Coordinates of C-alpha atoms and ligand atoms in Angstrom, one line a residue:
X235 CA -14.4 7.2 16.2
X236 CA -11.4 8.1 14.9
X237 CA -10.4 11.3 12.9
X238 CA -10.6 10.7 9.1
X239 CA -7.0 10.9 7.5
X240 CA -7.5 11.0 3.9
X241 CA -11.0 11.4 2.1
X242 CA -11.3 11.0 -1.5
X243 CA -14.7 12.7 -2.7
X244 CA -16.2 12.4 -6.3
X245 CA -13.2 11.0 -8.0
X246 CA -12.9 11.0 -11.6
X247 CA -10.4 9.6 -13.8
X248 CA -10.4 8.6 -17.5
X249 CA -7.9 6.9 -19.7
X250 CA -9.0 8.3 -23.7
X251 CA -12.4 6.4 -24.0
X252 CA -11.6 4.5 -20.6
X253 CA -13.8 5.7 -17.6
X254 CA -11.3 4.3 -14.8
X255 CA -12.8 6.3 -11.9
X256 CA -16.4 7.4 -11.6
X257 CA -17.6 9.6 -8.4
X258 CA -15.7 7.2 -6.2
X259 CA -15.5 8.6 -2.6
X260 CA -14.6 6.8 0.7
X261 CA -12.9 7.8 4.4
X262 CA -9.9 6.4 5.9
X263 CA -9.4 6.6 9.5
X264 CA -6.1 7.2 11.0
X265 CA -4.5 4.1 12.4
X266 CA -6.2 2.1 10.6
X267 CA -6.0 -0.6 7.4
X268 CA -8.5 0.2 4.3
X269 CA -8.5 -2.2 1.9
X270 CA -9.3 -1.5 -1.7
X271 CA -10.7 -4.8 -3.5
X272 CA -12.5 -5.6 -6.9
X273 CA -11.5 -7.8 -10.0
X274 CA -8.8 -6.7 -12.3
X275 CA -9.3 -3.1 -14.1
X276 CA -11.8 -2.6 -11.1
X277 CA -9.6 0.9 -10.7
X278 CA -7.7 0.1 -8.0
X279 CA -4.4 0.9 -9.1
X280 CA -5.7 4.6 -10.8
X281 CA -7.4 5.1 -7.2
X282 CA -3.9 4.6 -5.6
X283 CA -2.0 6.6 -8.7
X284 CA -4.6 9.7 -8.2
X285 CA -3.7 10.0 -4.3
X286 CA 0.0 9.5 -4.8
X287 CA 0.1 12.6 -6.4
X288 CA 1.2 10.1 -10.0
X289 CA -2.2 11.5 -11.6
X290 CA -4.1 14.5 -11.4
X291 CA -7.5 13.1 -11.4
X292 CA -9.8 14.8 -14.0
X293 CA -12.6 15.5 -11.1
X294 CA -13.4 15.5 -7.6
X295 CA -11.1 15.8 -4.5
X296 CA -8.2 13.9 -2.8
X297 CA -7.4 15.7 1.3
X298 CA -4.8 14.5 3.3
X299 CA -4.2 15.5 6.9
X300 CA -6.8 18.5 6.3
X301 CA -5.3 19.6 3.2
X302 CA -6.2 19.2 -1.1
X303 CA -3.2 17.8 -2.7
X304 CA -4.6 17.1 -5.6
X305 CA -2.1 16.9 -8.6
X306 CA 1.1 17.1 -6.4
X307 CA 3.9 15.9 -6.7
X308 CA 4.7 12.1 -5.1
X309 CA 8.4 13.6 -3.5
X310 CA 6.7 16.6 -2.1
X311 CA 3.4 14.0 -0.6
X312 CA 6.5 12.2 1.0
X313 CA 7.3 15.1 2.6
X314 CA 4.2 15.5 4.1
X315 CA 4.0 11.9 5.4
X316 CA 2.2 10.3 2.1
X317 CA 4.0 6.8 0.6
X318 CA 3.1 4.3 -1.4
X319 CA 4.5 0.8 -3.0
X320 CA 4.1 -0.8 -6.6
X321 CA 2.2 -3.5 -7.8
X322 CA 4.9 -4.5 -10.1
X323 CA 8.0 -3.8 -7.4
X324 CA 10.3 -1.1 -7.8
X325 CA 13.5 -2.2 -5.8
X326 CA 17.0 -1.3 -7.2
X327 CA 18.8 -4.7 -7.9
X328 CA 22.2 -2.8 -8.1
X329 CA 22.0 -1.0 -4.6
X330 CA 22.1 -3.0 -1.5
X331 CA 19.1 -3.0 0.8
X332 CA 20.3 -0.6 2.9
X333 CA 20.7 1.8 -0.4
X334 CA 17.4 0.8 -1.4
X335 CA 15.8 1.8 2.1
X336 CA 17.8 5.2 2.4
X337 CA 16.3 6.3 -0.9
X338 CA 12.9 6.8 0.9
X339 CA 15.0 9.0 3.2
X340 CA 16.9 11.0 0.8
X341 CA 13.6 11.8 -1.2
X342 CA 12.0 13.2 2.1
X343 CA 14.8 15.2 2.9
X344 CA 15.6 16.4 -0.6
X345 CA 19.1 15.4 -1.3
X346 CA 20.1 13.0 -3.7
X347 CA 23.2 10.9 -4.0
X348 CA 25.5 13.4 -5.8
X349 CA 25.1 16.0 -2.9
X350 CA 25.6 13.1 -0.6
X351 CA 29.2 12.7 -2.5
X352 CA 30.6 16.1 -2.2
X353 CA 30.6 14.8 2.1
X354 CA 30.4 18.8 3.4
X355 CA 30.2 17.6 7.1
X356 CA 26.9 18.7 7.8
X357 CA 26.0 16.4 4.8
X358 CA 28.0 13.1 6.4
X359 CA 26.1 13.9 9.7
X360 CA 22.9 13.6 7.5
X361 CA 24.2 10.8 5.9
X362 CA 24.9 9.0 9.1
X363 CA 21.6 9.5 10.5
X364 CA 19.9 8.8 7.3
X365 CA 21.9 5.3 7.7
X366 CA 20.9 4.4 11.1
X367 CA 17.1 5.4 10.5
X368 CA 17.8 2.9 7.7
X369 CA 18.2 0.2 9.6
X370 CA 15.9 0.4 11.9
X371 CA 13.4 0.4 9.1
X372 CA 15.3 -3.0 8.2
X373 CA 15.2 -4.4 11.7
X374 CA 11.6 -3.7 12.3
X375 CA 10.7 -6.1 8.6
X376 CA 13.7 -8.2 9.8
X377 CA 16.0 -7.7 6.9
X378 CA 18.9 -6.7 9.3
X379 CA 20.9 -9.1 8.1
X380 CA 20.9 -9.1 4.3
X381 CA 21.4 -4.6 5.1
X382 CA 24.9 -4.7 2.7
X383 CA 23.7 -7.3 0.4
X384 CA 22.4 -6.5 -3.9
X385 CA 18.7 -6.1 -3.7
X386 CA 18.7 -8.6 -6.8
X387 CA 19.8 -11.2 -5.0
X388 CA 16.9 -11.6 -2.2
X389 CA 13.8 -13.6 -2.7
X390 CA 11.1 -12.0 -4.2
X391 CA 8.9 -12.0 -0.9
X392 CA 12.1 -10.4 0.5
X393 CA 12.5 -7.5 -2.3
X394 CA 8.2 -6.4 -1.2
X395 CA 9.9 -6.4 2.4
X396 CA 12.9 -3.8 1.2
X397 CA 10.0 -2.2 -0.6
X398 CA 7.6 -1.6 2.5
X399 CA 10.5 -0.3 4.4
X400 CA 11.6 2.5 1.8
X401 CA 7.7 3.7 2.4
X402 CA 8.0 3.3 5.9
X403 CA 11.7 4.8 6.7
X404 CA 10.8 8.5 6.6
X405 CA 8.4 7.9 9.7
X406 CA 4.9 8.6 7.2
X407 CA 1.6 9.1 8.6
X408 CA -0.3 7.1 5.5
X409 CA 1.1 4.1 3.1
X410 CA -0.6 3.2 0.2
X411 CA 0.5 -0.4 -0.7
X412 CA -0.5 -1.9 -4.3
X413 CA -1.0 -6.1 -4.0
X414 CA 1.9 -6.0 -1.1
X415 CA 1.3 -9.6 -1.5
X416 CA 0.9 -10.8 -5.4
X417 CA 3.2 -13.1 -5.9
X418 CA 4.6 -14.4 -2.9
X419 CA 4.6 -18.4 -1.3
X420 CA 2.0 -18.9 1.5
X421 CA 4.4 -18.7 4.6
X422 CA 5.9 -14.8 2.8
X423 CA 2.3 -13.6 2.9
X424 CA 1.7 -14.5 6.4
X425 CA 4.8 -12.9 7.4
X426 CA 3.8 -9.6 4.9
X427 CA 0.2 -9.9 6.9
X428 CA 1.8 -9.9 10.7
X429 CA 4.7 -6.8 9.2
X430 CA 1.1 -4.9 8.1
X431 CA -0.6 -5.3 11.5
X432 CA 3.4 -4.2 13.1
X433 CA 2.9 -1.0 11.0
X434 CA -0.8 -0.4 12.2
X435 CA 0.3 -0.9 15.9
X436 CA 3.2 1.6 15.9
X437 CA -0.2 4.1 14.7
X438 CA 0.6 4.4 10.8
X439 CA -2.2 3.9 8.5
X440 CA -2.8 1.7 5.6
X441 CA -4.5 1.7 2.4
X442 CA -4.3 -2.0 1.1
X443 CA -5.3 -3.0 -2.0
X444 CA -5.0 -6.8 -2.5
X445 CA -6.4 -9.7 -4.8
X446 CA -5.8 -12.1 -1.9
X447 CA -9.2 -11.9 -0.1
X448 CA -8.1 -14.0 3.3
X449 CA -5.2 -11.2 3.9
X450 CA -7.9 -8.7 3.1
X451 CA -10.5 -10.3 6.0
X452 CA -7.8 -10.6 8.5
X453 CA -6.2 -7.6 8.6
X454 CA -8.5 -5.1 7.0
X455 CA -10.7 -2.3 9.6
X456 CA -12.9 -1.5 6.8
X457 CA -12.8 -3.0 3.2
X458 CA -14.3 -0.6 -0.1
X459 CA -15.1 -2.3 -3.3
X460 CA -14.4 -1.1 -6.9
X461 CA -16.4 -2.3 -10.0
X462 CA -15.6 -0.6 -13.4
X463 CA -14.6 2.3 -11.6
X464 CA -17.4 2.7 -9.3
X465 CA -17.8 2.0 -5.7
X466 CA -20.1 -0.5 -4.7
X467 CA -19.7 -1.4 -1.4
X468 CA -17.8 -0.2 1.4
X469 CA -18.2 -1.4 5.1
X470 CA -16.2 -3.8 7.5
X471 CA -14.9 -7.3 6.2
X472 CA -17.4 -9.7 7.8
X473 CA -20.4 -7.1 6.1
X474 CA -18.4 -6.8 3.0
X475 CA -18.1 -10.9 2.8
X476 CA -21.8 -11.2 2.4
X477 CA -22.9 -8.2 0.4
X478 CA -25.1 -8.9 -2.5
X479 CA -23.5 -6.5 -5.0
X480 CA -19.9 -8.1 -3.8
X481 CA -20.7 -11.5 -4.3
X482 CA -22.5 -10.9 -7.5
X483 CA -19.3 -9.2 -8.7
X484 CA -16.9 -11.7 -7.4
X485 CA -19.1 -15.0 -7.8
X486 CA -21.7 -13.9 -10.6
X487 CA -20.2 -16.0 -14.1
X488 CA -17.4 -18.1 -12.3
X489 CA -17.4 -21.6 -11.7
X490 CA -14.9 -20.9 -8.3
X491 CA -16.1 -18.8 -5.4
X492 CA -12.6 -16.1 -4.7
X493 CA -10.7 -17.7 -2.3
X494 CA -11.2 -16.3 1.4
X495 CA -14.9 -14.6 0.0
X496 CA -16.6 -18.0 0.4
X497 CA -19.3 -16.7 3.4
X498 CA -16.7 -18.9 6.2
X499 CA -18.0 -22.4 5.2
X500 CA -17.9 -24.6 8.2
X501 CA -14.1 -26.3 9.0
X502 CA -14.4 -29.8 6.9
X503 CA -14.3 -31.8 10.0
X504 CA -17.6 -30.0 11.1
X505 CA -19.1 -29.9 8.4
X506 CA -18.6 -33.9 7.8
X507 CA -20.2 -34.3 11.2
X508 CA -23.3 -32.0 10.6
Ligands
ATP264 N1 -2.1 4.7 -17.9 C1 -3.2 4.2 -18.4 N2 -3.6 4.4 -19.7 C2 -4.7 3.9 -20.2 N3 -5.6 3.1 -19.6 C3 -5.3 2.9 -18.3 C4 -4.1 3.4 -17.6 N4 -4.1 3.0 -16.4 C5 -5.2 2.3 -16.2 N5 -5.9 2.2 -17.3 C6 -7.2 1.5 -17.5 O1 -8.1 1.9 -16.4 C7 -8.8 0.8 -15.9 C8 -8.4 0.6 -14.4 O2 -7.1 0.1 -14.4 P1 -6.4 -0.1 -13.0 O3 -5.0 -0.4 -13.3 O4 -6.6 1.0 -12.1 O5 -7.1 -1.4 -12.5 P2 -6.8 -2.3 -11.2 O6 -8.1 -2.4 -10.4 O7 -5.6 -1.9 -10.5 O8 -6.6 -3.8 -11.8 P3 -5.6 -4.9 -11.4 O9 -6.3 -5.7 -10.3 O10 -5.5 -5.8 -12.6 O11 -4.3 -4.3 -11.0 C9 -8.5 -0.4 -16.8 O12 -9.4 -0.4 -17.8 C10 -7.1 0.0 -17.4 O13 -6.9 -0.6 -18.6
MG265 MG1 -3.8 -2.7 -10.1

């Protein structure tokens, strides 16, 4: 079994009148993929806001690598090998990829751009290897080649890329990633889904939450499921694909099963012969 990274216990959250989070508590190994599923307003999101130190949630505990962080600050998480990515993306159009990569860097190590400027020669060292570690997040997603380029003016499913590998550049132990995949073609989410398992290899572990359920089964370790805030399943993907409660919640009052939660029906072709 492996050691538990990051345990959430008893989380609470509430917006006003708006019960977000109620006593939700899972595990997540290290070197592993979690994902974090249920319909939209399910919680997901606040879950992923709570850890990343963007809200102090009003109960319960968040512990990371042994320690509570509760309520702190997303730049000083960083530092202790905790990242994350946006459901709507946060990429600066303006700054080339390269720019937008190092910024995961210069938040780790605490020094913005203006310090950067004043090039004391200590500083340009630092700036050199902040570069170089730069690109090699960049190789690893292969954006090499668009490095010098205006974030703005890659593909969408390109820009989620630059995004991954600003939360992957400083080396972290844990990367929360919200809907990594909304949004892009077919052929972009199978190349997002084959960068995720890349990450998991090289020993870093992920907290996924997605919409698209046939990413979800094929990448995922263990999947946990939000419903108005509560957790109402939690267990591996082919359990969590026929789970009463799950299907209820994803099937119950909808004419189309979810994409990718359909039980496996047999390939066409067999099931024509049957
Ligand atoms: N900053 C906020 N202020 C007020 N209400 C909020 C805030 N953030 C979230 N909520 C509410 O909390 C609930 C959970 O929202 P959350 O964004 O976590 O859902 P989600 O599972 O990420 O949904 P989606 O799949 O649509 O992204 C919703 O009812 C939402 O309206
Ligand atoms: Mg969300």
């Amino acid at each position: 079994m492996p050691e538990t990274l990051l345990s959430v216990r008893d989380l609470d959250m509430s917006f006003g009148g708006v019960q977000a989070l109620s006593q939700v508590s899972f595990a997540v190994p290290a070197g592993r993929i979690t994902a974090v599923i249920g319909p939209n307003g399910a919680g997901k999101t606040t879950a992923i806001n709570c850890i990343s130190g963007v809200y102090r949630p009003r109960g319960g505990r968040v512990v990371f690598n042994g320690h509570t962080i509760n309520g702190q600050a997303p730049h000083v998480l960083a530092r202790q090998g905790l990242t994350r990515t946006f459901q709507n993306l946060q990429v600066f159009a303006n700054l080339s990829v390269l720019e937008n990569v190092m910024v995961g860097l210069h938040a780790v190590t605490g020094r913005g751009f203006v310090s950067a400027m004043l090039r004391l020669p200590a500083q340009r060292a630092e700036e050199r290897r902040i570069r170089q570690q730069a690109r090699e997040a960049l190789e690893f997603l292969g954006l090499q080649d668009s490095a010098s380029l205006p974030a703005g003016q890659l593909s969408y499913g390109d820009r989620k890329r630059v995004e991954l590998a600003r939360a992957l550049v400083a080396k972290p132990k844990l990367v929360l990633l919200d809907e990594p995949v909304a949004g892009l073609n077919p052929a972009e989410t199978e190349d997002m889904g084959q960068a995720l398992l890349a990450v998991r290899q090289q020993g870093v572990t992920l907290v996924l939450v997605e919409h698209d359920m046939s990413l979800v089964m094929r990448v995922s370790d263990q999947v946990v499921v939000l419903h108005f805030g509560r957790k109402i399943a939690q267990g591996d993907p082919q359990s969590i694909q026929r789970h009463p409660e799950v299907l209820r919640t994803y099937l119950g009052g909808r004419d189309e099963p979810i994409p990718g939660l359909d039980m496996d029906p047999a390939p066409p072709q067999e099931a024509a012969r049957a």
